[in-house]
PDB file of C-alpha atoms and ligand atoms in Angstrom:
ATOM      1  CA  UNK A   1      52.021  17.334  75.575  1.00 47.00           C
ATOM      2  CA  UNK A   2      55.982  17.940  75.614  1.00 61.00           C
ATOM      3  CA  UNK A   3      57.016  21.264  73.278  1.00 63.00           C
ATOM      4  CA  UNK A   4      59.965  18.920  72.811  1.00 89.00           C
ATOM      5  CA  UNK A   5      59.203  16.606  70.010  1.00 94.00           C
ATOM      6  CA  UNK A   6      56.089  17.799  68.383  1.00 95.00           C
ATOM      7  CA  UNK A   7      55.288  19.369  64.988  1.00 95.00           C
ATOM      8  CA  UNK A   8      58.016  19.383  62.432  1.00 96.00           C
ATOM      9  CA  UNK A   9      60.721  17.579  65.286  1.00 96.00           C
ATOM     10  CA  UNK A  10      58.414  14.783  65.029  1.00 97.00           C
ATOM     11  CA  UNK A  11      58.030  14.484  60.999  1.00 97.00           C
ATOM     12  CA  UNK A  12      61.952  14.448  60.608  1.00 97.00           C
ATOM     13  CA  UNK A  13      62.168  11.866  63.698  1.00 97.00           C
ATOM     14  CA  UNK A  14      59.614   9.929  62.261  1.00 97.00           C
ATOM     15  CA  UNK A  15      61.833   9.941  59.055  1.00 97.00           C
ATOM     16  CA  UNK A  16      65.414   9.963  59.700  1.00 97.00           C
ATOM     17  CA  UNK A  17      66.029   8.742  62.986  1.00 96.00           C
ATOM     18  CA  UNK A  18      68.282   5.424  63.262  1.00 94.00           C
ATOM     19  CA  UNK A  19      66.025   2.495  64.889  1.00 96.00           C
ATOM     20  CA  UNK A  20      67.365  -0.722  66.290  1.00 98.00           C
ATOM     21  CA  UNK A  21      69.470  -3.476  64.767  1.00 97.00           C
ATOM     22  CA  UNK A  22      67.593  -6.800  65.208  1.00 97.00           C
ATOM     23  CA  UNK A  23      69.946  -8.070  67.273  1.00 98.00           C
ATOM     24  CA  UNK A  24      68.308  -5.730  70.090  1.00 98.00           C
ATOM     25  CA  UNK A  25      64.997  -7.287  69.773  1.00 98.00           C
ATOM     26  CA  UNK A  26      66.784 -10.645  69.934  1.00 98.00           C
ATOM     27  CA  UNK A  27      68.099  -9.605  73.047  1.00 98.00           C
ATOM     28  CA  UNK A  28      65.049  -8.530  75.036  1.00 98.00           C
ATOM     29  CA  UNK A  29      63.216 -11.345  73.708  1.00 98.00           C
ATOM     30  CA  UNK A  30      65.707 -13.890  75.353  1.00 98.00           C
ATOM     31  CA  UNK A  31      65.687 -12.174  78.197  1.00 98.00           C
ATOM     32  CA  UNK A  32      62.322 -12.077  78.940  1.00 98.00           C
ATOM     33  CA  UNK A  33      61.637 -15.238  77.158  1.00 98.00           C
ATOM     34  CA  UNK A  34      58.787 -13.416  75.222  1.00 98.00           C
ATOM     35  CA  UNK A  35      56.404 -15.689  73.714  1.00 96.00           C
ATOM     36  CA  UNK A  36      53.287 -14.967  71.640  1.00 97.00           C
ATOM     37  CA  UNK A  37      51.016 -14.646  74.469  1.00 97.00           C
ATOM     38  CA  UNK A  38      52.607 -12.114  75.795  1.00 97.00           C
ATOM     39  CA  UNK A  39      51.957  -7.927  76.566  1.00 97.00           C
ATOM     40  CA  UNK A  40      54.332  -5.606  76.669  1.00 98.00           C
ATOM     41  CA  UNK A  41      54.861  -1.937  77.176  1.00 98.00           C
ATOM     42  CA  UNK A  42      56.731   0.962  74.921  1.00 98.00           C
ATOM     43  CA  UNK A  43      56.920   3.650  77.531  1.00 98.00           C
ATOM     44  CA  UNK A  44      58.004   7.278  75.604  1.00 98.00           C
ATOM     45  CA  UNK A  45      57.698   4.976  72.203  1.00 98.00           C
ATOM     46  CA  UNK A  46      58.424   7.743  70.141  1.00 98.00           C
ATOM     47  CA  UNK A  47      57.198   7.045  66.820  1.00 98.00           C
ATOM     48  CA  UNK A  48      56.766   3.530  66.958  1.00 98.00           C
ATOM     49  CA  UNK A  49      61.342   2.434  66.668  1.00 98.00           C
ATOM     50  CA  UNK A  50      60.684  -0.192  69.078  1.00 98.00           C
ATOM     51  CA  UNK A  51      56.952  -0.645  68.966  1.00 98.00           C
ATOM     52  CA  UNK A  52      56.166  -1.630  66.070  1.00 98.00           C
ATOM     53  CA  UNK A  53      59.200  -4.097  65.588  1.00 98.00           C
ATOM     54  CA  UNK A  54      58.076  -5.880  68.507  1.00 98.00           C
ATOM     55  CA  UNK A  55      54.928  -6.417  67.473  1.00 98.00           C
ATOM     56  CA  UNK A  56      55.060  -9.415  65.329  1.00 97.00           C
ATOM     57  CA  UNK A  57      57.143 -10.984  68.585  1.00 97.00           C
ATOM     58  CA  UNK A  58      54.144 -10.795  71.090  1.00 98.00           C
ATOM     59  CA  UNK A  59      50.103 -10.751  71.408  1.00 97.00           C
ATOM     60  CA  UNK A  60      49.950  -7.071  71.602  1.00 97.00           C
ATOM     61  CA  UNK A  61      51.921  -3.844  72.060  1.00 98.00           C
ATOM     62  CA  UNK A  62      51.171  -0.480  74.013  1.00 98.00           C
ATOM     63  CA  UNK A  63      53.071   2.022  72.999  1.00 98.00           C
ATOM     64  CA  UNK A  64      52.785   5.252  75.632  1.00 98.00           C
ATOM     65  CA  UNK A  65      54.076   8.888  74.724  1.00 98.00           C
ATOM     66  CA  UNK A  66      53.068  12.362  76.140  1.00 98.00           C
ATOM     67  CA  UNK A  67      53.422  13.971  72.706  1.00 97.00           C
ATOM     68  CA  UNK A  68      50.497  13.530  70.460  1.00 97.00           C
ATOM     69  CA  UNK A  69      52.703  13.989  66.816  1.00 97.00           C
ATOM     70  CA  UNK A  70      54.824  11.159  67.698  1.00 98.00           C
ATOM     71  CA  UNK A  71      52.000   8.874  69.105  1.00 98.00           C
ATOM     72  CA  UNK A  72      49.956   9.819  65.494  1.00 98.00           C
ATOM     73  CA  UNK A  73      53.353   9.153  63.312  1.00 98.00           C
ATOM     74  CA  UNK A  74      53.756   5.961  65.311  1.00 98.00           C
ATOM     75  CA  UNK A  75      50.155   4.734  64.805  1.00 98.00           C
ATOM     76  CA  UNK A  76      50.618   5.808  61.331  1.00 98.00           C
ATOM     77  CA  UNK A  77      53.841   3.706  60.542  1.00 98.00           C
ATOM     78  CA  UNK A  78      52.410   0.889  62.045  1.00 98.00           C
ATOM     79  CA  UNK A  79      49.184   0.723  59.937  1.00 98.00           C
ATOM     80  CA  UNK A  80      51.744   1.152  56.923  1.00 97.00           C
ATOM     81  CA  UNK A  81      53.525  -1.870  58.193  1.00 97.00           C
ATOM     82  CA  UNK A  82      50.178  -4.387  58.741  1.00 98.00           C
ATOM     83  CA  UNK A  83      50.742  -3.797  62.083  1.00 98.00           C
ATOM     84  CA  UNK A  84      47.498  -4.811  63.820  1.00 96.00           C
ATOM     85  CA  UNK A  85      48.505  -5.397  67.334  1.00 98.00           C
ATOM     86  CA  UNK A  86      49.543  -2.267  68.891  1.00 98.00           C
ATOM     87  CA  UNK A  87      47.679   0.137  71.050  1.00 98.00           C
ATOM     88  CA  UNK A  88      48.711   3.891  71.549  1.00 98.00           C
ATOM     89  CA  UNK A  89      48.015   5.647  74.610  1.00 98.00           C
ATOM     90  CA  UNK A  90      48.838   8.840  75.239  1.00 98.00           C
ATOM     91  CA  UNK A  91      50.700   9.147  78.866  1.00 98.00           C
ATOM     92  CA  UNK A  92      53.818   9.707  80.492  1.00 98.00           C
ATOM     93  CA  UNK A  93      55.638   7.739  82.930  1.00 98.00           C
ATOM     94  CA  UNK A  94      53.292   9.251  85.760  1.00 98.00           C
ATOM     95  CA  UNK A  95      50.552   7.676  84.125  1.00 98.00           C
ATOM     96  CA  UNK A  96      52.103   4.097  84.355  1.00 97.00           C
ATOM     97  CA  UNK A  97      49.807   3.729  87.812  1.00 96.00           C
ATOM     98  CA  UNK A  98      46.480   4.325  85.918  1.00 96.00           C
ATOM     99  CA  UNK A  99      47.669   1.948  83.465  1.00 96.00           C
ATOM    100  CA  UNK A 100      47.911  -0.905  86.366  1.00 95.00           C
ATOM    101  CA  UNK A 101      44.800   0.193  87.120  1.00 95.00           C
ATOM    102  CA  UNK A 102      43.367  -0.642  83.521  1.00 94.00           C
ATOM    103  CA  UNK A 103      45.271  -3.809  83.118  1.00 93.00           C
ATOM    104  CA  UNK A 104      43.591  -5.360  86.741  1.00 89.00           C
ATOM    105  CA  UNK A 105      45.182  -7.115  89.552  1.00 81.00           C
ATOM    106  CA  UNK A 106      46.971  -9.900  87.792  1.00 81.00           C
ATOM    107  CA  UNK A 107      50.581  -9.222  86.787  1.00 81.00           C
ATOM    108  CA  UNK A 108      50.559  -9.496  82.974  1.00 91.00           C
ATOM    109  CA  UNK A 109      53.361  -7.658  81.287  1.00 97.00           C
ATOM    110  CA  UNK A 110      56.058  -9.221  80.081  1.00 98.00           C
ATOM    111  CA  UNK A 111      58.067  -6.227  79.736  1.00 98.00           C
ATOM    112  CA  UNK A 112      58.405  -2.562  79.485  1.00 98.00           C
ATOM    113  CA  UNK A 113      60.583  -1.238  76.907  1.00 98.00           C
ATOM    114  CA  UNK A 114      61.952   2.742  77.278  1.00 98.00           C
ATOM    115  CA  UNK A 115      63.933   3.594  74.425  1.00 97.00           C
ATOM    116  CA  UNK A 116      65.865   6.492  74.448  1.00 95.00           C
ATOM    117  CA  UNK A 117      64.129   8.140  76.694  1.00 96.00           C
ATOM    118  CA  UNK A 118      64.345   7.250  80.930  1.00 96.00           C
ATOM    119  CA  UNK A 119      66.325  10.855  81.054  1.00 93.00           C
ATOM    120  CA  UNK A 120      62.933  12.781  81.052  1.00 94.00           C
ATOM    121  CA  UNK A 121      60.775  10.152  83.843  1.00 97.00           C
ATOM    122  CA  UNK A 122      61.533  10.112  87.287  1.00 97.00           C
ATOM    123  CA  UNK A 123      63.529   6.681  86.957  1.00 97.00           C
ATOM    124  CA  UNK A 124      63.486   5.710  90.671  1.00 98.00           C
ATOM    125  CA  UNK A 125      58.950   5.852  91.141  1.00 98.00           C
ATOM    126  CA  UNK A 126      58.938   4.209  87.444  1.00 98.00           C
ATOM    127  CA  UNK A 127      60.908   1.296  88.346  1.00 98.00           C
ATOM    128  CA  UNK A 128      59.032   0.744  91.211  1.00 98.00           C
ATOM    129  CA  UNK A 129      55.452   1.673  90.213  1.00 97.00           C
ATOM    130  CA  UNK A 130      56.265  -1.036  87.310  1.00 97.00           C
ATOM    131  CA  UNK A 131      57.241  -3.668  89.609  1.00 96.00           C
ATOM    132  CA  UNK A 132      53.765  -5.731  90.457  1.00 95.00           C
ATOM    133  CA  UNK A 133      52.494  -5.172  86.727  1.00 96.00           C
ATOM    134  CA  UNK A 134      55.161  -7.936  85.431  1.00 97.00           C
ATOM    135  CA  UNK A 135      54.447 -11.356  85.235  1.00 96.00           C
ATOM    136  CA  UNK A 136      57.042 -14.331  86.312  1.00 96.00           C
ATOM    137  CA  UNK A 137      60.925 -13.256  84.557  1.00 97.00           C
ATOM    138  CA  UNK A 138      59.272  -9.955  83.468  1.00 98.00           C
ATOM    139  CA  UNK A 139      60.864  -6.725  83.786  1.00 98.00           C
ATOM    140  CA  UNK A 140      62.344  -3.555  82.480  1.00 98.00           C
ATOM    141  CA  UNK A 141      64.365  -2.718  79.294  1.00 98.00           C
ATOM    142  CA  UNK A 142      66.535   0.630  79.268  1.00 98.00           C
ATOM    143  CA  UNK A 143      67.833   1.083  75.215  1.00 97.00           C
ATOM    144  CA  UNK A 144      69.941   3.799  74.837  1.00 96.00           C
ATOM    145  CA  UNK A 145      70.413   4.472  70.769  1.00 95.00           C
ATOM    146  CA  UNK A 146      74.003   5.368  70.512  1.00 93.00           C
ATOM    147  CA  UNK A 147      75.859   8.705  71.200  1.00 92.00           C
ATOM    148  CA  UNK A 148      74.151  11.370  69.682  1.00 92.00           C
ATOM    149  CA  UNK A 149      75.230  12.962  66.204  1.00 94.00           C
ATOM    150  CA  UNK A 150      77.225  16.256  68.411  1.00 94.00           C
ATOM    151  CA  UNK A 151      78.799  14.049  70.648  1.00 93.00           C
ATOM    152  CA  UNK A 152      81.062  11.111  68.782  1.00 93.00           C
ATOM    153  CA  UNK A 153      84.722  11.117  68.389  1.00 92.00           C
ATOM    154  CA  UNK A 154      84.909  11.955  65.019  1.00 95.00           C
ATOM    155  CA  UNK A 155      86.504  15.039  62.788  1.00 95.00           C
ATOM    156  CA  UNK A 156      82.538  15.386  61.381  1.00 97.00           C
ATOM    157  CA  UNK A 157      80.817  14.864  65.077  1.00 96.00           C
ATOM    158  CA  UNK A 158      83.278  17.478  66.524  1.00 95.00           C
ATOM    159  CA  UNK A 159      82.851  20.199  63.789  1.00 96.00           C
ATOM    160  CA  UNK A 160      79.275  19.801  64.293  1.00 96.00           C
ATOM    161  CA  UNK A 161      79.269  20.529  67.822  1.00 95.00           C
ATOM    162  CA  UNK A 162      81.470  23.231  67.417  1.00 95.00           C
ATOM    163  CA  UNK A 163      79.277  24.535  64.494  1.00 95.00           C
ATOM    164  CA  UNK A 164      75.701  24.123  66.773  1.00 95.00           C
ATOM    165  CA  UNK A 165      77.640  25.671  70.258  1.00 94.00           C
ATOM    166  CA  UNK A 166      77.852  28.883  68.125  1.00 92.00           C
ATOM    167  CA  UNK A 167      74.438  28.865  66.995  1.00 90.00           C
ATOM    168  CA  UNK A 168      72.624  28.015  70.338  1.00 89.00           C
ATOM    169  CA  UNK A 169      75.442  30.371  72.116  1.00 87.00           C
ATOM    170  CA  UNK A 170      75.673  27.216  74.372  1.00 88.00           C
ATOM    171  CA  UNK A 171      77.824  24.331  75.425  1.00 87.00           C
ATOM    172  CA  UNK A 172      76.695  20.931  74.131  1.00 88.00           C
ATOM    173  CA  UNK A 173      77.535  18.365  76.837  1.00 82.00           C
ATOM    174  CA  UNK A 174      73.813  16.314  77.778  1.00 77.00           C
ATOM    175  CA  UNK A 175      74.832  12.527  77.283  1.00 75.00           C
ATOM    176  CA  UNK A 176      70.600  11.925  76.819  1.00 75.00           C
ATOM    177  CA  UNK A 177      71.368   9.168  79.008  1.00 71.00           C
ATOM    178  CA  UNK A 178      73.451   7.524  76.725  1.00 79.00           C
ATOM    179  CA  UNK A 179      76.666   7.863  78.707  1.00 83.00           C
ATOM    180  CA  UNK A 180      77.857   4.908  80.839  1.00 88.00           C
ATOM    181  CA  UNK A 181      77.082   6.824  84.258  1.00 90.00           C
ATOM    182  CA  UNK A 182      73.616   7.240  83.622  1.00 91.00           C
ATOM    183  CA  UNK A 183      73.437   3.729  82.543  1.00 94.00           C
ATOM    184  CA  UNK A 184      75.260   2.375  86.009  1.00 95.00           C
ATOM    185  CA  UNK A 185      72.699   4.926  87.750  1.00 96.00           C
ATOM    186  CA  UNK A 186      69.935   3.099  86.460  1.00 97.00           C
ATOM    187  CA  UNK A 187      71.355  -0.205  87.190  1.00 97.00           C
ATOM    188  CA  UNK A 188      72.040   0.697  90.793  1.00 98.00           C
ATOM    189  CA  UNK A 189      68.094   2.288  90.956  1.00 98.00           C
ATOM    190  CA  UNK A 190      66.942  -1.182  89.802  1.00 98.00           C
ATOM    191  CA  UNK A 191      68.468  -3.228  91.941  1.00 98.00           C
ATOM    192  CA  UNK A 192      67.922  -0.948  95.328  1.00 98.00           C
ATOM    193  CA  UNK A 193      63.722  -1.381  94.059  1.00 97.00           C
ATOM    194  CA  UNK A 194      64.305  -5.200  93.679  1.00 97.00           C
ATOM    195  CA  UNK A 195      64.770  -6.084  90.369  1.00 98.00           C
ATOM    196  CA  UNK A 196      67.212  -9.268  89.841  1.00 98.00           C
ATOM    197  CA  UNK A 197      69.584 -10.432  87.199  1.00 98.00           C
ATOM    198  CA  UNK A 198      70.627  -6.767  85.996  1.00 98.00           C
ATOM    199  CA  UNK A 199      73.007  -6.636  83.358  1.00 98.00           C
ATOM    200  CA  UNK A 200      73.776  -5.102  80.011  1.00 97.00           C
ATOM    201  CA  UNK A 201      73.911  -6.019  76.615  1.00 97.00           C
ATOM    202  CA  UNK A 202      75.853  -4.092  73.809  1.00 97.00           C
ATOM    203  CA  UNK A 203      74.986  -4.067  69.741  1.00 98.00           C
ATOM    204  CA  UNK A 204      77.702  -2.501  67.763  1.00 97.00           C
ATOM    205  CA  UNK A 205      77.664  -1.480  64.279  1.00 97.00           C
ATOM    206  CA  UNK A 206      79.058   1.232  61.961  1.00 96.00           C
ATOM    207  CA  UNK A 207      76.562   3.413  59.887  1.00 95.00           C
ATOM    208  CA  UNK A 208      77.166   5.674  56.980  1.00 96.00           C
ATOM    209  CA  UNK A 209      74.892   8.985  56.817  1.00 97.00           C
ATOM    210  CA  UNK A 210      74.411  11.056  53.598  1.00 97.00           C
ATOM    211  CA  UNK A 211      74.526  14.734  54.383  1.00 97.00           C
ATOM    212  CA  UNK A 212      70.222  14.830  54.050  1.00 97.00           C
ATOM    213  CA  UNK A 213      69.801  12.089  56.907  1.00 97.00           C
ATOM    214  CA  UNK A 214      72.838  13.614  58.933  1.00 97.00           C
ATOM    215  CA  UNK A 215      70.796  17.087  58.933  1.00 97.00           C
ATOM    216  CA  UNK A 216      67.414  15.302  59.495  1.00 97.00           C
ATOM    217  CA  UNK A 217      68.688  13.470  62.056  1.00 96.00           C
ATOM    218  CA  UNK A 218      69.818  16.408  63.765  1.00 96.00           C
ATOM    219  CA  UNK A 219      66.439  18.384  63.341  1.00 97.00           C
ATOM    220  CA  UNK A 220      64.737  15.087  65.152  1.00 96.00           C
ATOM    221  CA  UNK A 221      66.692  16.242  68.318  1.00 93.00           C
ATOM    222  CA  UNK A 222      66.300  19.955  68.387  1.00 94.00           C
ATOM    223  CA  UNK A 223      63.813  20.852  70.737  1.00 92.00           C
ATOM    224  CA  UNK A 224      60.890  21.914  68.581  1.00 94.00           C
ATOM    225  CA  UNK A 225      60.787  25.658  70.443  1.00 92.00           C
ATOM    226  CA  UNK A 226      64.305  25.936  69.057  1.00 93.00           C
ATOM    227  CA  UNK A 227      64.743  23.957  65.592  1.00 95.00           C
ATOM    228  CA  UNK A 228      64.567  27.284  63.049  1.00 94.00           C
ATOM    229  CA  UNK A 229      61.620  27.906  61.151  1.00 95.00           C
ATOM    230  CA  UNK A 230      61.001  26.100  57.873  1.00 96.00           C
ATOM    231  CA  UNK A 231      62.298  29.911  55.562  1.00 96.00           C
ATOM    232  CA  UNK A 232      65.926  29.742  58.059  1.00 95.00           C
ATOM    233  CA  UNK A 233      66.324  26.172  57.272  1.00 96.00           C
ATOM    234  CA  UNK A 234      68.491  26.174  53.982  1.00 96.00           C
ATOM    235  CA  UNK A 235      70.683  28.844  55.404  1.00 95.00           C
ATOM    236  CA  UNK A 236      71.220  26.844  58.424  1.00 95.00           C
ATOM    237  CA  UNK A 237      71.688  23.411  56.774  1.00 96.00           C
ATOM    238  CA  UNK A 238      74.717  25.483  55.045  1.00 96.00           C
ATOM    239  CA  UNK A 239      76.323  26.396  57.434  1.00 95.00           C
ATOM    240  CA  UNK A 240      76.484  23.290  58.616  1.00 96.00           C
ATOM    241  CA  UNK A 241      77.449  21.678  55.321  1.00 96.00           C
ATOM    242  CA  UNK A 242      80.142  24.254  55.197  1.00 95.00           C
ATOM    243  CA  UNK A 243      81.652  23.334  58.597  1.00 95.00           C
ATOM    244  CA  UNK A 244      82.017  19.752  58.177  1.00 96.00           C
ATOM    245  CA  UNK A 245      85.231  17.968  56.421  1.00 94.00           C
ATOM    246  CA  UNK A 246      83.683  17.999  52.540  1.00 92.00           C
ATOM    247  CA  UNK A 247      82.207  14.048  52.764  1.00 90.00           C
ATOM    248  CA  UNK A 248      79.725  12.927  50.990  1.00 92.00           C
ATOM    249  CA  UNK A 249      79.132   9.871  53.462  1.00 96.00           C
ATOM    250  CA  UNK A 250      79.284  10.849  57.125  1.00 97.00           C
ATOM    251  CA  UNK A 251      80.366   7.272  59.919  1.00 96.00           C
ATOM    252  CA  UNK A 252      79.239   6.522  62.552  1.00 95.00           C
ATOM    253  CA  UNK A 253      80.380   3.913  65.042  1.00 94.00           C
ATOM    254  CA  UNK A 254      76.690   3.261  67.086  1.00 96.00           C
ATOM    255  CA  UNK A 255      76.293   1.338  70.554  1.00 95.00           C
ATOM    256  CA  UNK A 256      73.049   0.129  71.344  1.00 97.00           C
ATOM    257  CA  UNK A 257      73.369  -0.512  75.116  1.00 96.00           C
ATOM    258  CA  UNK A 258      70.231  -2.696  76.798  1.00 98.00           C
ATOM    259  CA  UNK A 259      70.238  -2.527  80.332  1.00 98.00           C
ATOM    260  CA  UNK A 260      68.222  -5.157  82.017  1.00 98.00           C
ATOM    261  CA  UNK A 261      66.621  -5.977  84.957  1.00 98.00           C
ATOM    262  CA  UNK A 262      63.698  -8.624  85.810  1.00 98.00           C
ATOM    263  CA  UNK A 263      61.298  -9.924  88.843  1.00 96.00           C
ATOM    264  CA  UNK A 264      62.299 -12.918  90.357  1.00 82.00           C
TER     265      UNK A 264
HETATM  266  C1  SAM B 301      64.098  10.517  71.915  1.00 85.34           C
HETATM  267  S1  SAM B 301      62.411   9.985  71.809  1.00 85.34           S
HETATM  268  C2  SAM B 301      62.559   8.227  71.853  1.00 85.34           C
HETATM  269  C3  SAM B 301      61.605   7.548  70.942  1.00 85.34           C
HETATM  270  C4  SAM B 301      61.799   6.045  70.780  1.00 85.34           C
HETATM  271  N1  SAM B 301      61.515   5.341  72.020  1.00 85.34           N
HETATM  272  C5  SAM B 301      63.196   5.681  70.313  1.00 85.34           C
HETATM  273  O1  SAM B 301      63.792   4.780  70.911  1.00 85.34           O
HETATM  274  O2  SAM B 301      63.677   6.251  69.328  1.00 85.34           O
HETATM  275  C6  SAM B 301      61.852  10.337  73.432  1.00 85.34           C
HETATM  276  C7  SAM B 301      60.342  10.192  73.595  1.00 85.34           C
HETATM  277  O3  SAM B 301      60.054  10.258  74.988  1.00 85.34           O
HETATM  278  C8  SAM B 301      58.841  10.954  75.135  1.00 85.34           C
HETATM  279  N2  SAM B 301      58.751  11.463  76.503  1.00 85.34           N
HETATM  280  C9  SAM B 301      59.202  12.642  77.001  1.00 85.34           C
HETATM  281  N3  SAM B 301      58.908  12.743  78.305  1.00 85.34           N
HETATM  282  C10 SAM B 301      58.276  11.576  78.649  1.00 85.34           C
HETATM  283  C11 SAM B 301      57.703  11.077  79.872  1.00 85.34           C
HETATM  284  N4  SAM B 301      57.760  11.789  81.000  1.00 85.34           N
HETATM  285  N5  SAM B 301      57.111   9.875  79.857  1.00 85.34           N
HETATM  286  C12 SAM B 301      57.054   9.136  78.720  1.00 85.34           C
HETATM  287  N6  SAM B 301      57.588   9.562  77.536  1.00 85.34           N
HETATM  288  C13 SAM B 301      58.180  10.765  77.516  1.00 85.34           C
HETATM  289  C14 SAM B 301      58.894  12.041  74.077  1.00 85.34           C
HETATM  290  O4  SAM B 301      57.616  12.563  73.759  1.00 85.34           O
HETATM  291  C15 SAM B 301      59.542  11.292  72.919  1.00 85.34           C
HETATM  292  O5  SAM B 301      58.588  10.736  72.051  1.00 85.34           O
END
């Protein structure tokens, strides 16, 4: 289990937190020319943003998380959605070797999928513990959801950073591997492990965010050990309110990077 993303973190991620234009799952399906025979993995799949899409593109879905809430929300959201073709497994990327194990000695998926979430495995002994599980033009997706809500270069972004660095007494700086050196660190790991063809693929689009999905948003990435219990909330979302130009829509400008990378 991760203290991260459980409890009430995983509710309001479940809820408010952006997914993935279509044009994403366009994208990995050309790539990997899925086809309806096909299995593919949803390694740290959250509650279900990519998962459950995917779904009604292939023969079956796992979707793998450490964190029990999010696995449950996912399972949950699929079921909601007729979704009868995913599995959910809880495991982290160390567990990716067991799952080779369970799948047998021929190479059957067609892709993994990590989504937002690479900057908590060990990148380098995925990649290559992944490697024989793919079948012919399979390989590994890295999605990286945009910049998050603290970081953008915006008057609203940058009085909310300024307003959250004085309540966590800290600097707010982690990219979550969205920036473009953690993506060209990935693309160098893949192609030193052997992966071919690597390359990235961009989805732009501007967003508007209402004040409520602005501040649920944000409560989907505050560690759960630190988002402030449910009785501190209203004073909190306040503060917040107070400290941001007086909008009623919030923009944002989002960039859905794909990063690629396949077996020969
Ligand atoms: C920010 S969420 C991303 C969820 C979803 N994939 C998305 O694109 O929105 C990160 C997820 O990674 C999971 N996670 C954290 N450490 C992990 C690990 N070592 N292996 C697999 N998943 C992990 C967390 O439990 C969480 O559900």
């Amino acid at each position: 289990m991760t203290v991260g993303f459980s409890g009430d973190v995983a509710e309001y991620y479940a809820r408010f937190r952006r997914g993935y234009p279509e044009q994403v799952l366009d994208a990995l399906a050309e790539y990997f020319a899925l086809d309806p025979d096909d299995l593919v993995l949803d390694l740290g799949c959250g509650t279900g943003q990519l998962a459950v899409p995917l779904a009604s593109r292939v023969r079956s879905v796992i979707g793998m998380d450490p964190e029990p809430d999010m696995l449950r929300l996912a399972r949950e959201a699929a079921l909601r959605q007729g979704v009868g073709n995913a599995t959910w497994v809880l495991g982290a990327d160390s567990d990716v070797p067991a799952l080779g194990a369970l799948l047998g000695r021929a190479p059957s998926l067609a892709m993994t999928v990590v989504g937002q979430a690479l900057h908590w495995m060990r990148h380098e002994d995925l990649f290559r513990e992944l490697l024989p599980l793919f079948r012919a033009g399979g390989g590994v997706a890295v999605v990286a959801n945009g910049t998050p809500l603290w970081l953008q270069d915006s008057a609203w972004s940058r009085a909310l950073r300024m307003r959250l660095e004085r309540h966590f007494e800290t600097e707010l700086t982690a990219s979550c591997g969205t920036a473009e050196q953690d993506r060209l660190r990935y693309a160098r790991t893949l192609e030193a492990v052997g992966y071919a063809d690597v390359r990235t693929t961009t989805v732009s689009y501007d967003d508007e965010l209402t004040f409520e999905e602005l501040i649920g948003s944000l409560y989907s990435a505050i560690p759960a050990n630190q988002l402030p219990p449910p009785s501190r909330r209203p004073a909190f979302a306040d503060g917040i309110r107070e400290a941001l130009p007086q909008e009623e829509r919030f923009t944002e400008h989002v960039e859905v990077s794909v990063l690629l990378g396949r077996v020969g």
